[in-house]
Amino acid sequence: MSQQLLMCQGINKTYIDGDNEVEVLTQLDMSLSSHELLAVTGRSGSGKSTLLHILGTLDNPTKGTVLFNGQDIHGFTGAKQAEFRNRHLGFIYQFHHLLAEFSALENVMMPLLIAGIGSAKAKQRALALIGQVGLKDRAQHKPSQLSGGERQRIAIARALVNRPSLVLADEPTGNLDSENSQSIFDLLKELRDEQGTSFVVVTHDLQLASRLDRVVNLTAGKINPVATLIGV
Ligand SMILES: Nc1ncnc2c1ncn2[C@@H]1O[C@H](COP(=O)(O)OP(=O)(O)OP(=O)(O)O)[C@@H](O)[C@H]1O
Ligand SMILES: [Mg+2]
């Protein structure tokens, strides 16, 4: 039986926009087991990126708590949150944030170097992941020399390289063709099976979503279950 990894209780997120208050998340409850691959769907503007940022301590909820292994991550100091993100989290952003002046390889090595891993070992691990996302012959290229989809795959390798226990992925295959999207989803499943990684994956691709363990929909600020087509 899997353990609970994440537990969100009563999450509210309100943005103040001039004189208007916009409530994006409303009393949202959600949980994620360890080893679980969860797909989050929802229309544009429904709050999916907002939710991922809150789960990853990049933003604070207006109300409510997020427990990671029972710990209230928004109660951590800034330094402890940074350490938490480096040790436990991998982010795949909706718009990749690769560092322009570094090569693909150096971008992927970065989280390992920050975590204090020696450069020879960091290079070996980074190259292995770059191979897994199918870009072995692009390792020395700078982001500007890569296509949008290739950049996205390098950003995915970077998010996974320090073997996080939780990966938050915001439309990880948004820029990819269906063959590459399939292989990224295969890679996520492989990591779950081999390393027990848990994933929250925001996606608009319902067919790919249905290949994950559970699919939910974010509507009216809340998480709602969606019947999956697994095995059908
Ligand atoms: N900093 C902000 N200030 C004010 N409003 C914001 C801010 N960030 C997001 N919003 C609003 O919150 C809502 C949810 O935004 P969010 O980016 O979470 O949506 P999303 O579900 O990720 O959409 P998409 O599928 O287009 O990426 C939107 O209406 C957006 O305009
Ligand atoms: Mg978004």
Coordinates of N, CA and C and ligand atoms in Angstrom, one line a residue:
M1 N 0.8 -1.2 0.0 CA 0.0 0.0 0.0 C 0.9 1.2 0.0
S2 N 0.6 2.2 -0.9 CA 1.4 3.4 -1.0 C 1.1 4.3 0.1
Q3 N 2.2 5.1 0.5 CA 2.0 6.1 1.5 C 1.5 7.4 0.9
Q4 N 0.9 8.2 1.7 CA 0.5 9.6 1.3 C 1.8 10.4 1.2
L5 N 2.0 11.1 0.1 CA 3.2 11.9 -0.1 C 2.8 13.4 0.1
L6 N 1.7 13.8 -0.6 CA 1.2 15.2 -0.5 C -0.2 15.2 -0.1
M7 N -0.5 16.2 0.7 CA -1.9 16.4 1.2 C -2.2 17.9 1.2
C8 N -3.2 18.3 0.4 CA -3.6 19.7 0.4 C -4.9 19.8 1.1
Q9 N -5.0 20.7 2.0 CA -6.3 20.9 2.7 C -6.8 22.4 2.6
G10 N -8.0 22.5 2.1 CA -8.6 23.9 2.1 C -7.8 25.0 1.5
I11 N -7.2 24.7 0.3 CA -6.4 25.7 -0.4 C -7.2 26.7 -1.1
N12 N -7.0 28.0 -0.7 CA -7.6 29.1 -1.4 C -6.4 29.9 -2.0
K13 N -6.6 30.4 -3.2 CA -5.7 31.4 -3.8 C -6.4 32.5 -4.4
T14 N -6.2 33.7 -3.9 CA -6.9 34.9 -4.4 C -5.8 35.9 -4.9
Y15 N -6.0 36.3 -6.2 CA -5.1 37.4 -6.7 C -5.8 38.7 -6.6
I16 N -5.1 39.7 -6.2 CA -5.7 41.1 -6.2 C -5.2 41.7 -7.5
D17 N -6.2 42.2 -8.2 CA -5.9 42.7 -9.5 C -6.6 44.1 -9.6
G18 N -5.9 45.2 -9.2 CA -6.5 46.5 -9.1 C -7.5 46.4 -8.0
D19 N -8.7 46.8 -8.3 CA -9.8 46.8 -7.2 C -10.5 45.4 -7.2
N20 N -10.1 44.5 -8.1 CA -10.8 43.2 -8.1 C -10.0 42.1 -7.4
E21 N -10.8 41.3 -6.7 CA -10.1 40.1 -6.2 C -10.6 38.9 -7.0
V22 N -9.6 38.1 -7.5 CA -9.9 37.0 -8.3 C -9.6 35.7 -7.5
E23 N -10.6 35.0 -7.2 CA -10.3 33.7 -6.5 C -10.1 32.6 -7.5
V24 N -8.9 32.1 -7.5 CA -8.6 31.1 -8.5 C -8.8 29.7 -7.9
L25 N -8.3 29.5 -6.7 CA -8.5 28.2 -6.1 C -9.4 28.4 -4.9
T26 N -10.4 27.5 -4.7 CA -11.4 27.7 -3.7 C -11.6 26.4 -2.8
Q27 N -11.1 26.4 -1.6 CA -11.2 25.3 -0.7 C -10.9 24.0 -1.4
L28 N -9.7 24.0 -2.0 CA -9.2 22.9 -2.8 C -8.6 21.8 -1.9
D29 N -9.0 20.6 -2.0 CA -8.4 19.5 -1.3 C -7.9 18.5 -2.3
M30 N -6.7 17.9 -2.0 CA -6.1 17.0 -3.0 C -5.1 16.2 -2.3
S31 N -4.9 15.0 -2.7 CA -3.8 14.2 -2.1 C -3.1 13.4 -3.2
L32 N -1.9 13.0 -2.9 CA -1.1 12.3 -3.9 C -0.3 11.2 -3.1
S33 N -0.4 10.0 -3.6 CA 0.4 8.9 -2.9 C 1.8 8.9 -3.5
S34 N 2.7 8.3 -2.7 CA 4.0 8.1 -3.3 C 3.9 7.0 -4.4
H35 N 4.7 7.2 -5.4 CA 4.6 6.3 -6.6 C 3.4 6.6 -7.5
E36 N 2.7 7.7 -7.2 CA 1.5 7.9 -8.0 C 1.8 8.9 -9.2
L37 N 1.2 8.6 -10.3 CA 1.3 9.5 -11.5 C -0.1 10.1 -11.7
L38 N -0.2 11.3 -11.3 CA -1.5 12.0 -11.3 C -1.5 13.0 -12.5
A39 N -2.6 13.0 -13.3 CA -2.8 13.9 -14.4 C -3.8 15.0 -13.9
V40 N -3.4 16.3 -14.1 CA -4.4 17.4 -13.8 C -4.8 18.0 -15.2
T41 N -6.0 18.0 -15.5 CA -6.5 18.7 -16.7 C -7.4 19.9 -16.3
G42 N -7.8 20.6 -17.2 CA -8.6 21.8 -16.9 C -8.4 22.9 -18.0
R43 N -9.4 23.7 -18.2 CA -9.3 24.7 -19.2 C -8.3 25.7 -18.9
S44 N -7.9 26.5 -19.9 CA -7.0 27.6 -19.8 C -7.5 28.6 -18.7
G45 N -6.6 29.0 -17.8 CA -7.1 29.9 -16.8 C -7.7 29.3 -15.6
S46 N -7.8 28.0 -15.5 CA -8.6 27.3 -14.4 C -7.7 27.3 -13.1
G47 N -6.4 27.5 -13.3 CA -5.6 27.6 -12.1 C -4.6 26.5 -11.9
K48 N -4.3 25.8 -13.0 CA -3.4 24.6 -13.0 C -2.0 25.0 -12.6
S49 N -1.5 26.0 -13.3 CA -0.1 26.5 -13.0 C 0.0 27.0 -11.6
T50 N -1.0 27.8 -11.2 CA -1.1 28.3 -9.8 C -1.0 27.2 -8.8
L51 N -1.7 26.1 -9.0 CA -1.7 25.0 -8.1 C -0.3 24.4 -8.0
L52 N 0.3 24.2 -9.2 CA 1.7 23.6 -9.2 C 2.7 24.5 -8.5
H53 N 2.5 25.8 -8.7 CA 3.5 26.7 -8.0 C 3.3 26.6 -6.5
I54 N 2.0 26.5 -6.0 CA 1.8 26.4 -4.6 C 2.3 25.0 -4.1
L55 N 2.1 24.0 -4.8 CA 2.6 22.6 -4.4 C 4.2 22.7 -4.3
G56 N 4.8 23.5 -5.1 CA 6.2 23.5 -5.2 C 6.9 24.6 -4.3
T57 N 6.1 25.3 -3.5 CA 6.5 26.4 -2.7 C 7.1 27.6 -3.5
L58 N 6.7 27.7 -4.7 CA 7.1 28.9 -5.5 C 6.1 30.0 -5.3
D59 N 5.0 29.7 -4.7 CA 3.9 30.7 -4.3 C 3.2 30.2 -3.0
N60 N 2.7 31.1 -2.3 CA 1.9 30.7 -1.1 C 0.5 30.7 -1.3
P61 N -0.3 29.8 -0.7 CA -1.7 29.8 -0.8 C -2.2 31.0 0.1
T62 N -3.4 31.6 -0.3 CA -4.0 32.6 0.6 C -4.4 32.0 1.9
K63 N -4.9 30.8 1.7 CA -5.4 30.0 2.9 C -5.1 28.5 2.7
G64 N -5.1 27.8 3.8 CA -4.9 26.3 3.6 C -3.5 25.8 3.8
T65 N -3.4 24.5 3.8 CA -2.0 23.9 4.1 C -1.7 22.8 3.0
V66 N -0.4 22.7 2.8 CA 0.1 21.7 1.9 C 1.1 20.9 2.8
L67 N 0.8 19.6 3.0 CA 1.7 18.8 3.8 C 2.5 17.9 2.8
F68 N 3.8 17.9 3.0 CA 4.7 17.0 2.2 C 5.3 16.0 3.2
N69 N 5.0 14.7 3.1 CA 5.4 13.8 4.1 C 5.1 14.3 5.5
G70 N 3.9 14.9 5.6 CA 3.4 15.4 6.9 C 3.9 16.7 7.4
Q71 N 4.8 17.3 6.6 CA 5.4 18.6 7.0 C 4.7 19.8 6.2
D72 N 4.4 20.8 6.9 CA 3.8 22.0 6.4 C 4.8 22.8 5.6
I73 N 4.9 22.7 4.3 CA 6.0 23.2 3.5 C 5.9 24.8 3.4
H74 N 4.8 25.3 3.6 CA 4.7 26.8 3.5 C 5.0 27.4 4.9
G75 N 5.2 26.6 5.9 CA 5.7 27.1 7.2 C 7.2 27.1 7.3
F76 N 7.9 26.5 6.3 CA 9.3 26.5 6.3 C 9.9 27.9 6.1
T77 N 11.1 28.2 6.6 CA 11.8 29.4 6.2 C 12.2 29.4 4.8
G78 N 12.5 30.5 4.2 CA 12.9 30.6 2.8 C 14.1 29.6 2.5
A79 N 15.0 29.6 3.4 CA 16.2 28.8 3.2 C 15.8 27.3 3.2
K80 N 14.9 26.9 4.1 CA 14.5 25.5 4.2 C 13.7 25.1 3.0
Q81 N 12.9 26.1 2.5 CA 12.1 25.8 1.3 C 13.0 25.6 0.1
A82 N 14.1 26.4 0.0 CA 15.0 26.2 -1.1 C 15.7 24.8 -1.0
E83 N 16.0 24.4 0.2 CA 16.7 23.1 0.4 C 15.7 22.0 0.0
F84 N 14.4 22.2 0.4 CA 13.4 21.2 0.1 C 13.2 21.1 -1.4
R85 N 13.2 22.2 -2.1 CA 13.0 22.1 -3.5 C 14.2 21.4 -4.2
N86 N 15.4 21.7 -3.7 CA 16.6 21.1 -4.3 C 16.7 19.6 -4.0
R87 N 16.3 19.2 -2.8 CA 16.4 17.8 -2.5 C 15.3 16.9 -2.9
H88 N 14.1 17.5 -3.0 CA 12.9 16.6 -3.2 C 12.1 16.9 -4.5
L89 N 12.3 18.1 -5.0 CA 11.4 18.4 -6.1 C 12.1 18.6 -7.5
G90 N 11.4 18.2 -8.5 CA 11.8 18.5 -9.9 C 10.6 19.3 -10.5
F91 N 11.0 20.4 -11.2 CA 10.0 21.2 -11.8 C 10.2 21.1 -13.3
I92 N 9.1 20.8 -14.0 CA 9.1 21.0 -15.5 C 8.1 22.1 -15.7
Y93 N 8.6 23.3 -16.2 CA 7.8 24.5 -16.3 C 7.1 24.5 -17.6
Q94 N 6.0 25.2 -17.6 CA 5.2 25.4 -18.8 C 6.0 26.0 -19.9
F95 N 6.8 27.0 -19.5 CA 7.7 27.7 -20.4 C 9.1 27.4 -19.8
H96 N 9.9 26.5 -20.5 CA 11.1 26.1 -20.0 C 12.0 27.3 -19.6
H97 N 12.8 27.2 -18.6 CA 13.7 28.3 -18.2 C 15.1 27.8 -18.3
L98 N 15.6 27.5 -19.5 CA 17.0 27.1 -19.6 C 17.9 28.3 -19.5
L99 N 19.1 28.1 -19.0 CA 20.0 29.3 -19.0 C 20.7 29.4 -20.3
A100 N 20.5 30.6 -21.0 CA 20.9 30.7 -22.4 C 22.4 30.6 -22.6
E101 N 23.2 31.0 -21.6 CA 24.7 31.0 -21.9 C 25.3 29.7 -21.6
F102 N 24.5 28.7 -21.1 CA 25.1 27.4 -20.9 C 24.6 26.4 -21.9
S103 N 25.4 25.3 -22.1 CA 25.1 24.3 -23.0 C 23.9 23.4 -22.4
A104 N 23.3 22.6 -23.2 CA 22.3 21.7 -22.8 C 22.8 20.8 -21.6
L105 N 24.0 20.3 -21.8 CA 24.7 19.4 -20.8 C 24.8 20.2 -19.5
E106 N 25.4 21.4 -19.6 CA 25.6 22.2 -18.4 C 24.3 22.6 -17.7
N107 N 23.2 22.9 -18.4 CA 21.9 23.1 -17.9 C 21.4 21.9 -17.0
V108 N 21.6 20.7 -17.6 CA 21.1 19.5 -16.9 C 22.0 19.2 -15.7
M109 N 23.3 19.5 -15.8 CA 24.2 19.3 -14.6 C 23.9 20.2 -13.4
M110 N 23.3 21.4 -13.7 CA 23.2 22.4 -12.7 C 22.6 22.0 -11.4
P111 N 21.5 21.3 -11.4 CA 20.9 20.9 -10.1 C 21.8 20.0 -9.3
L112 N 22.6 19.2 -10.0 CA 23.5 18.3 -9.3 C 24.7 19.0 -8.7
L113 N 25.2 20.0 -9.4 CA 26.3 20.8 -8.9 C 25.8 21.6 -7.7
I114 N 24.6 22.2 -7.8 CA 24.1 22.9 -6.6 C 23.9 22.0 -5.4
A115 N 23.6 20.7 -5.7 CA 23.4 19.8 -4.6 C 24.8 19.3 -4.0
G116 N 25.9 19.7 -4.6 CA 27.2 19.4 -4.1 C 27.8 18.1 -4.7
I117 N 27.3 17.6 -5.8 CA 27.8 16.4 -6.5 C 29.0 16.8 -7.4
G118 N 30.0 16.1 -7.3 CA 31.2 16.4 -8.1 C 30.9 16.4 -9.6
S119 N 31.8 17.2 -10.3 CA 31.4 17.5 -11.7 C 31.5 16.2 -12.6
A120 N 32.4 15.3 -12.3 CA 32.6 14.1 -13.2 C 31.3 13.3 -13.1
K121 N 30.8 13.1 -11.8 CA 29.6 12.3 -11.6 C 28.4 13.0 -12.2
A122 N 28.4 14.3 -12.0 CA 27.2 15.1 -12.4 C 27.1 15.0 -14.0
K123 N 28.3 15.0 -14.6 CA 28.3 15.0 -16.1 C 27.8 13.6 -16.6
Q124 N 28.3 12.6 -15.9 CA 27.9 11.2 -16.3 C 26.3 11.0 -16.1
R125 N 25.8 11.5 -15.0 CA 24.4 11.4 -14.8 C 23.5 12.2 -15.8
A126 N 24.0 13.4 -16.0 CA 23.3 14.3 -16.9 C 23.3 13.8 -18.3
L127 N 24.5 13.2 -18.7 CA 24.5 12.6 -20.1 C 23.6 11.4 -20.2
A128 N 23.5 10.6 -19.2 CA 22.6 9.5 -19.2 C 21.2 9.9 -19.4
L129 N 20.7 11.0 -18.7 CA 19.4 11.5 -18.9 C 19.1 12.2 -20.2
I130 N 20.1 12.9 -20.7 CA 20.0 13.5 -22.0 C 19.8 12.4 -23.1
G131 N 20.5 11.3 -22.9 CA 20.3 10.1 -23.7 C 18.9 9.6 -23.6
Q132 N 18.4 9.5 -22.4 CA 17.0 9.0 -22.2 C 15.9 9.9 -22.9
V133 N 16.2 11.2 -23.0 CA 15.2 12.0 -23.7 C 15.6 12.2 -25.2
G134 N 16.5 11.4 -25.6 CA 16.8 11.2 -27.1 C 17.6 12.4 -27.7
L135 N 18.5 13.0 -26.8 CA 19.2 14.2 -27.4 C 20.7 14.1 -27.1
K136 N 21.2 12.8 -27.2 CA 22.7 12.6 -26.9 C 23.6 13.5 -27.8
D137 N 23.2 13.6 -29.1 CA 24.0 14.4 -30.0 C 23.8 15.9 -29.9
R138 N 23.0 16.3 -29.0 CA 22.7 17.8 -28.8 C 23.3 18.3 -27.5
A139 N 24.0 17.5 -26.8 CA 24.4 17.9 -25.4 C 25.3 19.2 -25.4
Q140 N 26.0 19.4 -26.4 CA 26.9 20.6 -26.4 C 26.3 21.9 -26.9
H141 N 25.0 21.7 -27.4 CA 24.3 22.9 -28.0 C 23.8 23.9 -26.9
K142 N 23.8 25.1 -27.2 CA 23.2 26.1 -26.4 C 21.7 26.1 -26.7
P143 N 20.8 26.6 -25.7 CA 19.4 26.6 -25.9 C 19.0 27.2 -27.2
S144 N 19.6 28.3 -27.6 CA 19.3 29.0 -28.9 C 19.5 28.1 -30.1
Q145 N 20.3 27.1 -30.0 CA 20.6 26.2 -31.1 C 19.7 25.0 -31.1
L146 N 18.8 25.0 -30.2 CA 17.9 23.8 -30.1 C 16.5 24.2 -30.6
S147 N 15.7 23.3 -31.0 CA 14.3 23.5 -31.4 C 13.5 23.7 -30.1
G148 N 12.3 24.2 -30.2 CA 11.4 24.3 -29.0 C 11.2 23.0 -28.3
G149 N 10.9 22.0 -29.0 CA 10.7 20.6 -28.4 C 12.0 20.1 -27.8
E150 N 13.1 20.3 -28.5 CA 14.4 19.9 -27.9 C 14.7 20.6 -26.6
R151 N 14.4 21.9 -26.5 CA 14.6 22.6 -25.3 C 13.7 22.1 -24.2
Q152 N 12.5 21.7 -24.6 CA 11.6 21.2 -23.6 C 12.1 19.9 -23.0
R153 N 12.7 19.0 -23.9 CA 13.2 17.7 -23.5 C 14.4 17.9 -22.6
I154 N 15.2 18.9 -22.9 CA 16.4 19.2 -22.0 C 15.9 19.7 -20.6
A155 N 14.8 20.5 -20.6 CA 14.3 21.0 -19.4 C 13.7 19.8 -18.6
I156 N 13.2 18.8 -19.2 CA 12.7 17.6 -18.6 C 13.8 16.9 -17.9
A157 N 14.9 16.7 -18.7 CA 16.1 16.0 -18.2 C 16.6 16.7 -16.9
R158 N 16.7 18.1 -17.0 CA 17.1 18.8 -15.9 C 16.3 18.6 -14.6
A159 N 14.9 18.6 -14.8 CA 14.0 18.4 -13.7 C 14.2 17.0 -13.0
L160 N 14.6 16.0 -13.8 CA 14.7 14.7 -13.3 C 16.1 14.2 -12.8
V161 N 17.1 15.0 -13.1 CA 18.5 14.6 -12.9 C 18.8 14.3 -11.4
N162 N 18.2 15.1 -10.5 CA 18.6 14.9 -9.1 C 17.7 13.9 -8.4
R163 N 17.0 13.0 -9.2 CA 16.2 12.0 -8.7 C 15.2 12.5 -7.6
P164 N 14.4 13.4 -8.0 CA 13.5 14.0 -7.0 C 12.4 13.0 -6.6
S165 N 11.8 13.1 -5.4 CA 10.7 12.2 -5.0 C 9.4 12.7 -5.6
L166 N 9.3 14.0 -5.9 CA 8.1 14.5 -6.5 C 8.5 15.4 -7.7
V167 N 7.8 15.1 -8.8 CA 8.0 16.0 -10.0 C 6.7 16.7 -10.3
L168 N 6.8 18.0 -10.5 CA 5.7 18.8 -10.8 C 5.9 19.3 -12.3
A169 N 5.0 18.8 -13.2 CA 5.2 19.0 -14.6 C 4.1 19.8 -15.2
D170 N 4.4 21.0 -15.8 CA 3.3 21.9 -16.3 C 3.4 21.7 -17.8
E171 N 2.5 21.0 -18.4 CA 2.4 20.7 -19.8 C 3.7 20.3 -20.4
P172 N 4.3 19.2 -19.9 CA 5.7 18.8 -20.3 C 5.8 18.5 -21.7
T173 N 4.6 18.1 -22.4 CA 4.7 17.7 -23.8 C 4.0 18.7 -24.7
G174 N 3.8 19.9 -24.1 CA 3.1 20.9 -24.9 C 3.7 21.3 -26.2
N175 N 5.0 21.2 -26.3 CA 5.7 21.6 -27.6 C 6.1 20.4 -28.4
L176 N 5.7 19.2 -28.0 CA 6.2 18.0 -28.7 C 5.2 17.3 -29.6
D177 N 5.8 16.6 -30.6 CA 4.9 15.9 -31.5 C 4.5 14.6 -30.8
S178 N 3.6 13.8 -31.3 CA 3.0 12.7 -30.5 C 4.0 11.6 -30.2
E179 N 4.9 11.4 -31.2 CA 5.9 10.3 -30.9 C 6.8 10.7 -29.7
N180 N 7.3 12.0 -29.7 CA 8.1 12.4 -28.6 C 7.3 12.5 -27.3
S181 N 6.0 12.9 -27.4 CA 5.2 13.0 -26.2 C 5.0 11.6 -25.6
Q182 N 4.8 10.6 -26.4 CA 4.6 9.3 -25.9 C 5.9 8.8 -25.2
S183 N 7.1 9.2 -25.8 CA 8.3 8.7 -25.2 C 8.6 9.4 -23.9
I184 N 8.2 10.7 -23.8 CA 8.3 11.4 -22.5 C 7.4 10.7 -21.4
F185 N 6.2 10.4 -21.8 CA 5.3 9.7 -20.8 C 5.9 8.4 -20.4
D186 N 6.5 7.7 -21.4 CA 7.1 6.4 -21.1 C 8.2 6.6 -20.1
L187 N 9.0 7.7 -20.3 CA 10.1 7.9 -19.4 C 9.6 8.2 -18.0
L188 N 8.5 9.0 -17.8 CA 8.0 9.3 -16.5 C 7.6 8.0 -15.8
K189 N 6.9 7.1 -16.6 CA 6.5 5.8 -16.0 C 7.7 5.0 -15.6
E190 N 8.7 5.0 -16.4 CA 9.9 4.2 -16.1 C 10.5 4.7 -14.8
L191 N 10.6 6.1 -14.6 CA 11.2 6.6 -13.4 C 10.3 6.3 -12.2
R192 N 9.0 6.3 -12.4 CA 8.2 5.9 -11.3 C 8.4 4.4 -10.9
D193 N 8.5 3.6 -11.9 CA 8.8 2.2 -11.6 C 10.1 1.9 -11.0
E194 N 11.2 2.6 -11.5 CA 12.5 2.3 -11.1 C 12.9 3.0 -9.8
Q195 N 12.4 4.3 -9.6 CA 12.9 5.1 -8.5 C 11.7 5.5 -7.6
G196 N 10.5 5.1 -7.9 CA 9.4 5.4 -7.0 C 9.0 6.9 -7.0
T197 N 9.4 7.6 -8.1 CA 9.1 9.0 -8.2 C 7.6 9.2 -8.3
S198 N 7.0 10.3 -7.7 CA 5.6 10.6 -7.9 C 5.5 11.9 -8.8
F199 N 4.4 11.9 -9.5 CA 4.3 13.0 -10.5 C 2.9 13.7 -10.4
V200 N 2.9 15.0 -10.5 CA 1.7 15.7 -10.8 C 1.9 16.3 -12.2
V201 N 1.2 15.9 -13.2 CA 1.4 16.3 -14.6 C 0.2 17.1 -15.1
V202 N 0.4 18.3 -15.4 CA -0.7 19.1 -16.0 C -0.6 18.9 -17.5
T203 N -1.7 18.5 -18.1 CA -1.7 18.2 -19.5 C -3.1 18.5 -20.1
H204 N -3.1 18.9 -21.4 CA -4.3 19.1 -22.2 C -4.6 17.9 -23.0
D205 N -3.6 16.9 -23.0 CA -3.7 15.8 -23.9 C -4.4 14.6 -23.1
L206 N -5.7 14.5 -23.3 CA -6.5 13.6 -22.5 C -6.1 12.1 -22.8
Q207 N -5.6 11.9 -24.0 CA -5.2 10.5 -24.3 C -4.0 10.1 -23.5
L208 N -3.0 11.0 -23.5 CA -1.8 10.8 -22.6 C -2.2 10.7 -21.2
A209 N -3.1 11.6 -20.7 CA -3.5 11.7 -19.3 C -4.1 10.3 -18.9
S210 N -4.9 9.7 -19.8 CA -5.5 8.5 -19.5 C -4.6 7.3 -19.3
R211 N -3.3 7.5 -19.7 CA -2.3 6.5 -19.5 C -1.7 6.6 -18.0
L212 N -2.0 7.6 -17.3 CA -1.5 7.8 -16.0 C -2.4 7.1 -15.0
D213 N -2.0 7.1 -13.7 CA -2.8 6.3 -12.7 C -4.1 6.9 -12.4
R214 N -4.2 8.2 -12.4 CA -5.4 8.9 -12.0 C -5.5 10.2 -12.8
V215 N -6.7 10.6 -13.2 CA -6.9 11.9 -13.9 C -7.9 12.7 -13.1
V216 N -7.5 14.0 -12.8 CA -8.5 14.9 -12.1 C -8.6 16.1 -13.0
N217 N -9.7 16.8 -12.7 CA -10.0 18.1 -13.5 C -10.1 19.2 -12.5
L218 N -9.5 20.3 -12.9 CA -9.6 21.5 -12.0 C -10.7 22.4 -12.6
T219 N -11.8 22.5 -11.9 CA -12.9 23.4 -12.4 C -13.4 24.1 -11.2
A220 N -13.8 25.4 -11.4 CA -14.3 26.2 -10.3 C -13.5 26.2 -9.1
G221 N -12.1 26.2 -9.3 CA -11.2 26.2 -8.2 C -11.0 25.0 -7.4
K222 N -11.7 23.9 -7.8 CA -11.6 22.6 -7.0 C -11.1 21.5 -7.9
I223 N -10.6 20.5 -7.3 CA -10.2 19.2 -8.0 C -11.4 18.3 -8.0
N224 N -11.7 17.8 -9.2 CA -12.8 16.9 -9.4 C -12.2 15.6 -10.1
P225 N -12.7 14.4 -9.6 CA -12.3 13.2 -10.2 C -12.8 13.1 -11.7
V226 N -12.0 12.4 -12.5 CA -12.4 12.1 -13.9 C -12.2 10.6 -14.1
A227 N -13.2 10.0 -14.6 CA -13.1 8.5 -14.9 C -12.0 8.4 -15.9
T228 N -11.1 7.4 -15.7 CA -10.0 7.2 -16.7 C -10.4 6.1 -17.6
L229 N -9.7 6.0 -18.7 CA -10.0 5.0 -19.7 C -9.0 3.9 -19.7
I230 N -8.2 3.9 -18.6 CA -7.1 2.9 -18.5 C -7.7 1.5 -18.7
G231 N -7.0 0.8 -19.6 CA -7.4 -0.6 -19.8 C -8.6 -0.8 -20.7
V232 N -9.2 0.3 -21.2 CA -10.3 0.2 -22.1 C -9.8 0.1 -23.5
Ligands
LIG1 N1 0.0 37.1 -10.6 C1 -1.2 37.1 -11.0 N2 -2.0 38.1 -10.7 C2 -3.3 38.2 -11.1 N3 -4.0 37.1 -11.7 C3 -3.2 36.0 -11.9 C4 -1.8 35.9 -11.6 N4 -1.4 34.7 -12.0 C5 -2.4 34.1 -12.6 N5 -3.5 34.9 -12.5 C6 -4.9 34.5 -13.0 O1 -5.3 33.3 -12.4 C7 -5.9 32.4 -13.3 C8 -5.3 31.0 -13.3 O2 -4.0 31.2 -13.9 P1 -3.1 29.9 -14.2 O3 -1.9 30.4 -14.9 O4 -3.0 29.1 -13.0 O5 -4.0 29.1 -15.2 P2 -3.7 27.7 -16.0 O6 -4.8 26.8 -15.7 O7 -2.3 27.3 -15.8 O8 -3.9 28.2 -17.6 P3 -3.2 27.6 -18.9 O9 -3.8 26.3 -19.3 O10 -3.5 28.7 -19.9 O11 -1.7 27.6 -18.6 C9 -6.0 33.1 -14.6 O12 -7.3 33.7 -14.7 C10 -4.9 34.2 -14.5 O13 -5.2 35.3 -15.2
MG2 MG -0.7 27.1 -17.0

